[in-house]
XYZ file of C-alpha atoms in Angstrom:
721
model
C 117.647 42.517 38.995
C 115.418 39.428 38.942
C 115.371 37.548 35.646
C 112.101 36.338 34.187
C 111.912 32.535 34.752
C 112.615 30.398 31.725
C 109.927 27.883 32.619
C 107.332 30.678 32.727
C 107.823 31.588 29.071
C 104.711 30.447 27.254
C 104.775 28.737 23.873
C 107.642 28.898 21.329
C 108.226 25.146 21.404
C 110.758 25.097 18.567
C 112.904 27.776 20.159
C 112.893 26.107 23.554
C 113.687 22.752 22.014
C 116.613 24.213 20.068
C 118.011 25.850 23.194
C 117.470 22.646 25.132
C 119.329 20.480 22.622
C 122.268 22.872 22.661
C 122.255 22.643 26.449
C 122.482 18.862 26.170
C 125.158 18.970 23.439
C 126.932 22.335 23.161
C 128.894 20.989 20.165
C 125.761 21.569 18.046
C 126.932 25.147 17.666
C 124.287 27.492 19.004
C 120.879 28.842 18.050
C 119.648 31.675 15.847
C 116.155 32.877 16.760
C 114.341 34.801 14.018
C 111.050 36.513 14.653
C 108.935 39.609 14.616
C 109.348 42.270 17.269
C 107.725 41.703 20.652
C 107.887 37.907 20.655
C 110.007 37.489 23.801
C 113.113 36.315 21.966
C 115.507 38.238 24.187
C 113.573 37.502 27.383
C 113.668 33.767 26.788
C 117.381 33.714 26.014
C 118.313 35.847 29.014
C 116.257 33.538 31.211
C 118.746 30.766 30.467
C 121.306 32.301 32.814
C 119.392 31.135 35.884
C 119.460 27.524 34.631
C 123.149 27.209 33.807
C 125.073 24.932 36.179
C 128.026 26.533 37.976
C 131.491 26.368 36.460
C 134.707 25.289 38.183
C 137.678 27.426 37.236
C 141.251 27.979 38.320
C 141.213 30.496 41.171
C 142.054 33.977 39.935
C 142.208 33.028 36.231
C 140.611 35.792 34.178
C 140.061 33.382 31.278
C 138.016 30.763 33.156
C 140.399 27.796 32.775
C 139.030 24.409 33.834
C 141.152 23.068 36.744
C 140.880 19.555 35.285
C 142.212 20.676 31.896
C 143.810 24.124 32.128
C 144.709 25.853 28.883
C 148.498 25.505 28.451
C 148.536 28.777 26.459
C 146.429 30.742 28.951
C 147.805 34.297 29.323
C 147.371 33.967 33.099
C 149.186 30.611 33.121
C 150.879 28.299 33.283
C 148.638 26.935 35.996
C 150.007 24.331 38.434
C 148.717 20.772 38.219
C 147.013 21.047 41.595
C 145.682 24.553 41.051
C 143.157 25.839 43.536
C 139.661 25.691 42.099
C 136.777 28.037 42.685
C 133.152 27.846 41.625
C 131.396 30.694 39.883
C 128.028 30.894 38.131
C 128.102 30.184 34.405
C 127.854 33.417 32.478
C 125.531 34.715 29.843
C 127.568 37.483 28.241
C 125.788 39.961 25.988
C 127.626 41.418 23.013
C 126.116 44.798 22.066
C 125.841 45.446 18.323
C 127.710 48.727 18.762
C 130.578 47.296 20.824
C 134.111 48.381 20.005
C 136.531 45.756 18.756
C 138.780 46.297 21.784
C 135.880 45.493 24.086
C 135.141 42.244 22.262
C 138.600 40.675 21.944
C 140.495 42.651 24.557
C 143.325 45.080 24.077
C 146.532 46.531 25.402
C 146.104 47.972 28.890
C 146.986 51.569 28.024
C 147.234 52.663 31.643
C 149.961 50.129 32.393
C 151.652 50.530 29.027
C 151.972 54.293 29.269
C 152.312 54.622 33.044
C 154.527 51.639 33.853
C 156.115 50.907 30.503
C 154.930 47.276 30.504
C 152.779 45.342 28.086
C 149.616 43.999 29.711
C 146.508 42.478 28.172
C 142.992 43.403 29.233
C 140.534 40.558 28.400
C 137.381 41.224 26.419
C 133.914 39.751 26.101
C 135.091 36.600 24.323
C 137.206 35.706 27.359
C 134.281 36.384 29.691
C 131.981 34.128 27.622
C 134.367 31.140 27.685
C 132.480 28.029 28.896
C 129.247 30.009 28.962
C 126.794 31.629 26.557
C 127.555 34.532 24.238
C 124.313 36.275 23.371
C 123.953 38.795 20.543
C 120.644 40.612 20.358
C 119.852 42.005 16.884
C 122.732 39.927 15.559
C 121.871 40.881 11.970
C 122.857 44.473 12.782
C 126.288 43.480 14.062
C 129.093 45.289 12.261
C 131.120 43.230 9.835
C 134.405 43.618 11.706
C 132.773 42.094 14.800
C 131.270 39.324 12.685
C 134.796 38.448 11.525
C 135.917 38.114 15.134
C 132.998 35.830 15.986
C 133.671 33.689 12.927
C 137.287 33.185 13.926
C 136.440 32.299 17.510
C 133.582 29.978 16.494
C 135.784 28.173 13.968
C 138.808 27.632 16.218
C 137.455 27.799 19.758
C 140.144 30.380 20.489
C 140.563 34.124 20.260
C 143.820 35.415 18.785
C 144.752 39.030 19.460
C 147.585 40.646 17.505
C 147.610 44.384 18.055
C 149.608 47.255 19.550
C 152.569 45.017 20.257
C 150.418 42.458 22.124
C 150.229 38.852 20.962
C 147.728 36.819 22.991
C 145.797 33.624 22.382
C 143.214 32.240 24.780
C 140.389 29.697 24.729
C 136.981 31.054 23.704
C 134.508 28.183 23.559
C 130.963 29.361 24.023
C 127.399 28.646 23.042
C 126.483 31.323 20.486
C 122.879 32.473 20.673
C 121.565 35.241 18.449
C 118.168 36.864 18.023
C 117.032 39.006 15.122
C 114.052 40.628 13.458
C 114.198 39.782 9.711
C 112.456 43.072 8.889
C 115.673 44.878 9.821
C 117.857 42.944 7.401
C 119.336 39.515 6.890
C 122.347 37.987 8.572
C 125.686 37.762 6.830
C 125.828 34.281 5.221
C 129.141 33.202 6.791
C 127.859 33.878 10.291
C 124.456 32.377 9.498
C 126.137 29.080 8.639
C 127.976 29.091 11.982
C 124.732 28.843 13.932
C 123.981 25.182 14.460
C 120.203 25.562 14.568
C 117.694 28.201 13.575
C 114.064 28.695 14.541
C 111.281 31.075 13.563
C 109.050 32.491 16.303
C 105.904 34.546 16.104
C 103.140 35.815 18.341
C 100.227 33.491 18.921
C 96.925 34.414 17.317
C 95.019 32.539 20.040
C 93.387 35.122 22.350
C 93.620 32.773 25.347
C 97.378 32.446 24.934
C 97.801 36.197 24.577
C 95.741 36.765 27.725
C 97.951 34.402 29.714
C 101.105 36.000 28.346
C 100.003 39.450 29.489
C 98.841 38.099 32.847
C 102.236 36.567 33.573
C 104.166 39.627 32.455
C 102.155 41.911 34.706
C 102.615 39.549 37.630
C 106.369 39.495 37.138
C 106.511 43.292 36.959
C 104.435 43.669 40.134
C 106.473 41.212 42.241
C 109.608 39.999 40.445
C 111.056 38.059 43.370
C 107.790 36.391 44.291
C 107.021 35.448 40.721
C 110.489 33.938 40.246
C 110.104 31.961 43.485
C 106.863 30.398 42.229
C 108.669 29.083 39.158
C 111.948 28.135 40.897
C 111.051 24.452 41.282
C 110.143 24.176 37.601
C 113.449 25.738 36.564
C 115.343 23.392 38.890
C 113.564 20.384 37.394
C 114.497 21.471 33.881
C 118.148 21.814 34.910
C 118.060 18.291 36.344
C 116.599 16.893 33.132
C 119.307 18.557 31.078
C 122.010 17.135 33.344
C 120.523 13.637 33.003
C 120.400 13.947 29.199
C 124.046 15.057 29.159
C 125.028 11.933 31.055
C 123.101 9.754 28.593
C 124.534 11.467 25.524
C 127.838 9.578 25.450
C 125.971 6.259 25.335
C 123.603 7.134 22.490
C 124.334 5.187 19.301
C 124.041 6.615 15.773
C 123.289 3.611 13.516
C 124.226 3.500 9.855
C 120.563 3.718 8.896
C 120.242 7.073 10.631
C 123.472 8.285 9.057
C 122.128 7.426 5.607
C 118.911 9.274 6.387
C 120.878 12.352 7.402
C 123.000 12.216 4.257
C 119.938 11.703 2.026
C 118.133 14.681 3.569
C 121.117 17.016 3.311
C 121.696 16.014 -0.307
C 118.004 16.458 -1.126
C 118.051 20.045 0.101
C 121.282 20.808 -1.781
C 123.109 22.253 1.222
C 126.708 23.419 0.866
C 129.605 21.658 2.513
C 129.433 19.008 5.205
C 128.621 21.121 8.249
C 124.894 20.514 7.768
C 125.377 16.737 7.990
C 127.546 17.035 11.095
C 125.205 19.429 12.890
C 122.160 17.310 12.016
C 123.863 14.224 13.397
C 124.811 15.971 16.642
C 121.285 17.340 17.014
C 119.738 13.917 16.436
C 122.001 12.422 19.118
C 121.043 15.151 21.576
C 117.348 14.706 20.786
C 117.589 10.978 21.419
C 119.391 11.576 24.711
C 116.755 14.074 25.785
C 114.031 11.491 25.158
C 115.902 8.803 27.067
C 116.738 6.608 24.077
C 120.014 4.815 23.587
C 120.045 5.146 19.796
C 118.921 7.620 17.145
C 115.631 6.956 15.358
C 114.007 8.426 12.267
C 111.982 10.769 14.498
C 115.219 12.204 15.896
C 116.566 12.740 12.380
C 113.370 14.454 11.279
C 113.402 16.875 14.227
C 117.118 17.556 13.765
C 116.683 18.326 10.059
C 113.827 20.743 10.786
C 116.106 22.731 13.073
C 119.469 22.426 11.320
C 118.637 22.830 7.615
C 116.248 25.763 6.998
C 118.958 28.432 7.024
C 121.347 26.241 5.028
C 118.950 25.344 2.224
C 118.375 28.946 1.051
C 119.874 29.433 -2.395
C 119.168 33.156 -2.674
C 118.953 36.009 -0.155
C 115.381 36.620 -1.295
C 114.235 33.052 -0.662
C 111.771 32.598 2.183
C 113.370 30.650 5.056
C 111.833 27.309 5.869
C 111.904 23.625 5.085
C 109.546 21.758 2.774
C 108.138 19.033 5.018
C 107.044 16.957 2.027
C 110.567 16.921 0.576
C 111.903 16.002 4.007
C 109.586 13.005 4.313
C 110.382 11.918 0.756
C 114.125 12.017 1.445
C 113.719 9.977 4.625
C 111.573 7.460 2.759
C 114.181 7.132 -0.017
C 116.832 6.316 2.574
C 114.614 3.640 4.061
C 113.696 2.179 0.670
C 117.352 1.988 -0.365
C 118.153 -0.295 2.586
C 114.933 -2.078 3.544
C 116.759 -4.954 5.272
C 118.984 -2.807 7.460
C 118.706 -4.228 10.997
C 119.065 -0.753 12.475
C 116.290 0.688 10.356
C 113.104 -0.311 12.089
C 111.338 3.019 12.397
C 110.619 4.922 15.571
C 111.900 3.392 18.764
C 109.101 2.797 21.208
C 111.136 0.796 23.670
C 113.233 3.537 25.216
C 112.260 5.094 28.518
C 110.472 8.428 28.518
C 109.840 8.200 24.793
C 107.719 11.292 24.879
C 110.271 13.266 26.833
C 110.831 13.414 30.577
C 107.448 15.026 31.095
C 105.636 13.584 28.117
C 104.429 15.866 25.424
C 105.663 14.269 22.218
C 108.829 14.667 20.195
C 108.804 18.433 20.352
C 108.091 18.613 24.040
C 105.063 20.015 25.771
C 104.272 23.480 26.928
C 106.156 25.241 29.669
C 103.704 24.036 32.264
C 103.854 20.358 31.410
C 100.319 19.061 31.466
C 98.836 21.098 34.259
C 100.087 24.641 33.978
C 97.749 27.613 33.688
C 96.151 27.772 30.255
C 98.999 26.000 28.521
C 98.842 26.046 24.734
C 101.274 24.520 22.255
C 101.675 27.698 20.234
C 104.127 30.516 19.856
C 103.639 33.433 22.171
C 103.747 37.135 21.976
C 105.719 38.467 24.941
C 106.880 36.403 27.906
C 104.417 37.290 30.506
C 103.271 36.054 33.766
C 100.336 35.289 35.880
C 100.165 36.723 39.366
C 98.164 33.874 40.714
C 99.512 30.961 38.690
C 102.611 29.168 39.731
C 104.412 26.517 37.751
C 102.930 23.123 37.328
C 106.031 21.399 36.031
C 108.301 22.132 33.102
C 107.768 20.817 29.635
C 109.994 18.604 27.595
C 110.851 21.586 25.469
C 112.035 23.825 28.265
C 115.632 23.802 29.315
C 118.790 25.656 29.927
C 121.993 25.980 28.022
C 124.811 24.877 30.243
C 128.419 25.915 29.886
C 130.031 24.735 26.728
C 133.218 22.816 27.138
C 133.564 22.150 23.434
C 134.198 24.656 20.652
C 131.089 26.362 19.465
C 130.316 25.250 15.955
C 133.740 23.682 15.452
C 133.532 21.081 12.698
C 135.960 19.234 10.538
C 134.202 20.740 7.554
C 134.315 24.422 6.669
C 131.806 26.368 4.641
C 133.069 27.406 1.247
C 130.065 29.248 -0.101
C 128.685 32.600 0.989
C 125.421 31.789 -0.824
C 125.453 35.235 -2.227
C 128.729 35.263 -4.111
C 131.332 35.310 -1.331
C 133.665 32.389 -0.905
C 135.136 32.153 2.555
C 137.338 29.924 4.615
C 137.526 30.039 8.354
C 135.509 33.232 8.502
C 137.542 35.160 5.911
C 136.635 35.888 2.340
C 138.896 34.368 -0.234
C 139.174 34.240 -4.014
C 136.864 31.637 -5.394
C 139.426 30.238 -7.738
C 137.178 29.817 -10.738
C 134.389 27.751 -9.276
C 131.966 26.706 -11.961
C 128.937 27.374 -9.768
C 127.363 30.586 -11.160
C 126.168 31.563 -7.684
C 129.758 32.170 -6.612
C 131.582 35.328 -7.511
C 135.244 35.962 -8.290
C 137.640 38.186 -6.486
C 138.638 41.127 -8.633
C 141.670 42.699 -7.039
C 142.122 45.328 -4.350
C 138.931 47.296 -4.900
C 136.791 44.687 -6.592
C 134.163 42.775 -4.691
C 132.632 39.385 -5.573
C 129.710 39.923 -7.877
C 126.132 39.096 -6.968
C 123.997 36.570 -8.801
C 120.244 36.993 -8.205
C 117.504 34.645 -9.262
C 117.361 36.139 -12.747
C 120.952 35.089 -13.427
C 122.224 38.670 -13.853
C 125.191 40.078 -11.971
C 125.584 43.617 -10.695
C 128.582 45.810 -11.341
C 130.043 47.574 -8.342
C 128.892 51.181 -7.870
C 130.657 53.249 -5.218
C 130.189 56.722 -3.788
C 133.093 59.075 -4.572
C 135.549 60.196 -1.912
C 136.148 58.746 1.549
C 133.358 58.676 4.100
C 132.979 58.184 7.842
C 129.997 55.871 7.650
C 129.057 52.557 9.181
C 131.148 49.495 8.309
C 130.124 47.774 5.109
C 131.525 46.669 1.786
C 130.752 49.299 -0.798
C 132.563 52.661 -0.683
C 135.852 53.817 0.775
C 135.618 55.043 4.362
C 137.602 55.763 7.492
C 136.741 52.846 9.754
C 138.070 50.993 12.767
C 139.409 48.215 10.545
C 141.333 48.143 7.311
C 144.736 49.338 6.219
C 146.466 52.025 8.270
C 146.871 55.227 6.273
C 148.246 57.593 8.917
C 147.995 58.876 12.476
C 146.157 61.707 14.178
C 145.610 63.321 17.554
C 142.588 61.546 19.073
C 139.372 63.455 19.592
C 137.946 61.831 22.718
C 138.496 58.150 23.488
C 141.542 56.606 21.822
C 140.623 54.108 19.135
C 143.511 52.062 17.726
C 146.798 53.250 19.222
C 149.492 54.155 16.655
C 152.628 53.283 18.632
C 155.304 54.596 16.212
C 153.563 57.963 15.937
C 153.117 58.121 19.711
C 156.817 57.439 20.260
C 157.787 60.018 17.652
C 155.598 62.625 19.353
C 157.147 61.934 22.768
C 160.794 61.491 21.754
C 161.791 65.185 21.406
C 160.610 65.919 24.955
C 162.450 63.191 26.897
C 165.362 65.412 27.946
C 163.090 68.187 29.172
C 161.105 65.610 31.144
C 164.257 64.468 32.917
C 164.454 60.959 31.449
C 167.931 59.418 31.498
C 167.057 55.709 31.631
C 163.996 53.599 32.123
C 160.631 53.640 30.413
C 159.667 56.325 27.958
C 158.049 59.268 29.707
C 154.724 59.922 28.060
C 152.005 62.474 28.493
C 148.412 62.309 27.313
C 149.050 64.777 24.510
C 151.700 62.432 23.038
C 149.149 59.754 22.199
C 148.315 59.269 18.514
C 145.657 57.000 17.109
C 145.772 55.140 13.821
C 143.752 56.334 10.843
C 142.453 53.327 8.960
C 140.632 53.018 5.689
C 138.133 50.283 4.970
C 134.689 50.026 3.407
C 131.363 51.470 4.399
C 127.751 50.636 3.725
C 125.637 53.201 1.905
C 121.996 54.104 1.540
C 121.164 52.913 -1.971
C 118.030 54.753 -3.109
C 116.274 53.296 -6.163
C 114.108 55.830 -8.024
C 112.277 53.656 -10.540
C 110.205 54.818 -13.512
C 107.050 52.646 -13.569
C 105.135 54.576 -16.234
C 103.531 53.207 -19.371
C 106.621 53.816 -21.493
C 108.586 51.487 -19.229
C 105.932 48.817 -19.429
C 106.066 48.699 -23.218
C 107.742 45.796 -25.017
C 108.497 43.940 -21.759
C 110.988 46.659 -20.841
C 109.908 46.640 -17.199
C 110.767 42.950 -16.912
C 114.349 43.693 -17.848
C 114.404 46.632 -15.429
C 113.124 44.483 -12.552
C 115.735 41.807 -13.240
C 118.498 44.412 -13.276
C 117.302 46.094 -10.081
C 117.034 42.694 -8.383
C 120.694 42.157 -9.252
C 121.518 45.525 -7.702
C 119.449 44.665 -4.619
C 121.341 41.408 -4.210
C 124.550 43.373 -4.447
C 123.267 45.789 -1.768
C 122.426 42.813 0.478
C 125.962 41.490 0.233
C 127.553 44.874 0.845
C 125.448 45.534 3.972
C 123.703 48.613 2.561
C 120.425 50.165 3.492
C 117.987 50.384 0.595
C 114.932 52.498 -0.226
C 112.609 52.335 -3.227
C 110.630 55.180 -4.815
C 108.428 54.541 -7.867
C 106.801 57.190 -10.008
C 103.902 56.691 -12.399
C 100.596 58.374 -13.253
C 100.495 61.726 -11.492
C 102.773 61.252 -8.501
C 105.618 59.322 -6.846
C 105.290 56.842 -3.980
C 107.850 55.656 -1.459
C 107.350 51.929 -1.778
C 109.920 51.218 0.924
C 111.499 53.664 3.393
C 115.191 53.233 4.138
C 115.694 49.764 5.588
C 118.293 47.018 5.858
C 115.783 44.431 4.635
C 116.468 43.977 0.943
C 113.988 41.092 1.039
C 111.239 43.650 1.633
C 112.588 45.792 -1.208
C 112.587 42.791 -3.524
C 108.981 41.986 -2.643
C 107.797 45.554 -3.234
C 109.646 45.734 -6.547
C 108.265 42.407 -7.793
C 104.714 43.584 -7.083
C 105.259 46.998 -8.703
C 102.499 47.813 -11.227
C 103.218 49.842 -14.375
C 101.269 52.195 -16.576
C 100.193 55.811 -16.926
C 102.116 59.001 -17.538
C 105.651 59.767 -16.400
C 105.880 62.223 -13.454
C 109.681 62.411 -13.537
C 109.793 65.650 -11.529
C 107.749 64.151 -8.707
C 110.077 61.152 -8.526
C 113.186 63.328 -8.255
C 111.603 65.601 -5.633
C 110.492 62.582 -3.588
C 114.082 61.335 -3.664
C 115.394 64.700 -2.429
C 112.864 64.705 0.411
C 113.736 61.159 1.491
C 117.446 62.028 1.521
C 116.762 65.055 3.716
C 114.948 62.918 6.301
C 117.581 60.173 6.248
C 120.396 62.672 6.808
C 118.751 63.547 10.109
C 118.244 59.911 11.090
C 121.579 58.477 9.961
C 123.980 61.359 9.263
C 127.092 59.213 8.769
C 125.617 56.957 6.094
C 126.333 58.365 2.643
C 123.611 57.971 0.011
C 123.858 56.647 -3.531
C 120.871 57.442 -5.785
C 120.078 55.205 -8.774
C 117.537 56.821 -11.113
C 116.187 54.071 -13.372
C 114.340 55.706 -16.274
C 114.261 56.340 -19.997
C 114.264 60.079 -19.263
C 110.787 60.838 -20.556
C 108.576 63.295 -18.633
C 104.926 63.497 -19.683
C 102.896 64.431 -16.594
C 101.711 67.970 -15.876
C 102.424 71.193 -17.752
C 105.879 71.795 -19.221
C 107.023 68.421 -17.849
C 110.602 68.605 -19.147
C 111.156 72.034 -17.585
C 109.712 70.828 -14.288
C 111.948 67.755 -14.440
C 114.989 69.982 -14.982
C 114.067 72.036 -11.904
C 113.551 68.900 -9.825
C 116.917 67.580 -11.000
C 118.532 70.805 -9.742
C 116.901 70.280 -6.330
C 118.172 66.679 -6.131
C 121.652 67.687 -7.283
C 121.758 70.417 -4.600
C 121.537 67.740 -1.903
C 125.067 66.703 -2.834
C 124.080 63.039 -3.035
C 125.971 61.151 -5.770
C 123.564 59.930 -8.430
C 123.673 57.435 -11.284
C 121.229 57.562 -14.196
C 120.416 54.102 -15.507
C 119.167 54.537 -19.065
C 116.373 52.114 -19.974
C 115.709 53.487 -23.464
C 115.682 50.853 -26.205
C 114.961 50.693 -29.889
C 116.653 52.050 -33.031
C 115.489 55.638 -32.451
C 116.971 57.215 -29.314
C 115.877 60.520 -27.785
C 118.779 60.526 -25.279
C 116.579 62.102 -22.629
C 118.198 60.027 -19.878
C 121.614 61.322 -20.918
C 120.320 64.890 -20.617
C 118.949 64.093 -17.153
C 122.378 62.772 -16.160
C 123.928 66.086 -17.185
C 121.394 67.986 -15.092
C 122.142 65.786 -12.069
C 125.928 65.992 -12.624
C 125.792 62.201 -12.654
C 127.278 59.478 -14.821
C 125.038 57.857 -17.402
C 125.033 54.081 -17.858
C 122.864 51.940 -20.124
C 120.884 49.295 -18.266
C 122.931 46.480 -19.802
C 126.210 47.965 -18.505
C 125.105 47.522 -14.890
C 124.337 43.850 -15.243
C 127.101 42.667 -17.539
C 128.753 39.794 -15.629
C 132.521 40.394 -15.862
C 134.971 37.857 -14.456
C 136.844 40.661 -12.730
C 134.761 43.676 -11.814
C 136.669 46.863 -11.015
C 133.379 48.727 -10.691
C 131.732 51.608 -12.491
C 132.406 55.250 -11.642
C 129.771 57.280 -9.875
C 131.388 60.706 -10.031
C 130.520 62.447 -13.292
């Protein structure tokens, strides 16, 4: 299959520059590309594979050891000093979001273990990606247990496997590249911080650019080989420029003035830890090397900060990503004003060769066609597409490849200690916060407690869980049988074996050894002896908010308190990797403001803009909830729902509204979905209508204040009535 040429991708200067700088200096730590659907994110990243220089490895080594510096702990080693070397293309390994853990880190070779009685390790995707690129499409949808594995490998540059009697450690240094659509949910904060750089891409609104994009795509589809051949010289030139920048990198100097600018910028944007400073410095060095300079200038620092800080300066999951350019310039100016006589601080360097990049085009690089390509525009593009009649006219300064990474991906001396949403972590694992005074950080509350969430309103959400044990997708809310967690038993596998339970397998086979004729030697096993482990962890739920937006809720600023409380619950849902949906009822009917989605940012926006007023169609709200649950059960049958009905219990719309509400409550209760009634009634005189609704739904009843009380140790609130 012919890959779409990287140099033919039109626009997206920031993304190409970020990929290019990582190709020059893999120690930067990778790239996260955020953007709307259909913007050629995946196509551009996959096109890198054709630009990666070949890799020398020890002949026959499954873990890609460098002959010059073989890994002394390589499972295929030890390798001799004069080991035979072979050359293979550098790899771009794709990690599917639904991959099994065994496929990612490797596992016990069951065929050899059961057939030959020997322990053998079968490498996974992390071993295949060593010294190459590990690409995760839709990285925000990656299951948490796989995120943990990536965090460990990114932090240490090694993959450690301890399972089924196998203990293996091998090098896993790779350039991590992820793409995501923010509409489908945000990325887990620990993994977000591990990406060195982040860029936002979007489709161009220029009709001429869109025409050229479509023209190129159609040309590539009609004649893939011919189209690739027309752009081969441009791709080769980009690879040569990257190689030259790599050679210059070691000689680039980072003066004290530039270091102070980096520190001033990172402090101005209130980033956590020191990783931001380190990544910004490495990016500035790479940018200077790419432009042929022998020292870092203020322009290099500015570009590096624009790429390295946007995802680290967010203080809340509902904040819009981005960097305030005015604050950036002010911080750089403060650093200059503080040391006006610094000999290294003389502004942009105009003396270095190729100051506008190897092909010209300014600090950010030109378009993919240099200065003479077909209809080149310095804008973001919609879908990488091609032109049947237009060949390359030279690559831009912002086009490049990501070569093999010989240094750990994202490995710094500093480690992130803030999850930005209430999770403290160290080396990719959550840990008790230890009483940090920062109110954004939660506290660990024992075996079942989770760190609490602190939204913009300053309120914290109590943990609500669905009763029982589910089989849903991995998450952090309710108990579930998952591929990770504590082992609770063993069972006969139904289909492919998950995690092998060795003691149970041996116990099942032991009584039959005499009848199978075993006197000595390995245990004689049969397929029906195999038992797999049953593990219990946490799952994500569908949290459905059914919000009363009628006039009674709008009275006496009650709706403001409700919105603050629901924002706290939304923040909690974001941290626990839930899907969310929002239904509001007011006037004469109920509206689904947001269908089930992983984007709590969208839910927050819809809730903030929610108008109030009119009568209270409680029955319509409950029936709309039952209908949404029915549809979602068909779409996502394993994800258990949790319904939060936020109301004062009044029903004033239609004839016999309370009777109709009681009938609607019976319909919602018949779905079997666990519900919680959040009572918003205030004042000295209470009608207790919400409590009656809770009885009809067979649901617990909690006052609004009980859900947002910020306890130091939160054991959660019950959901089962």
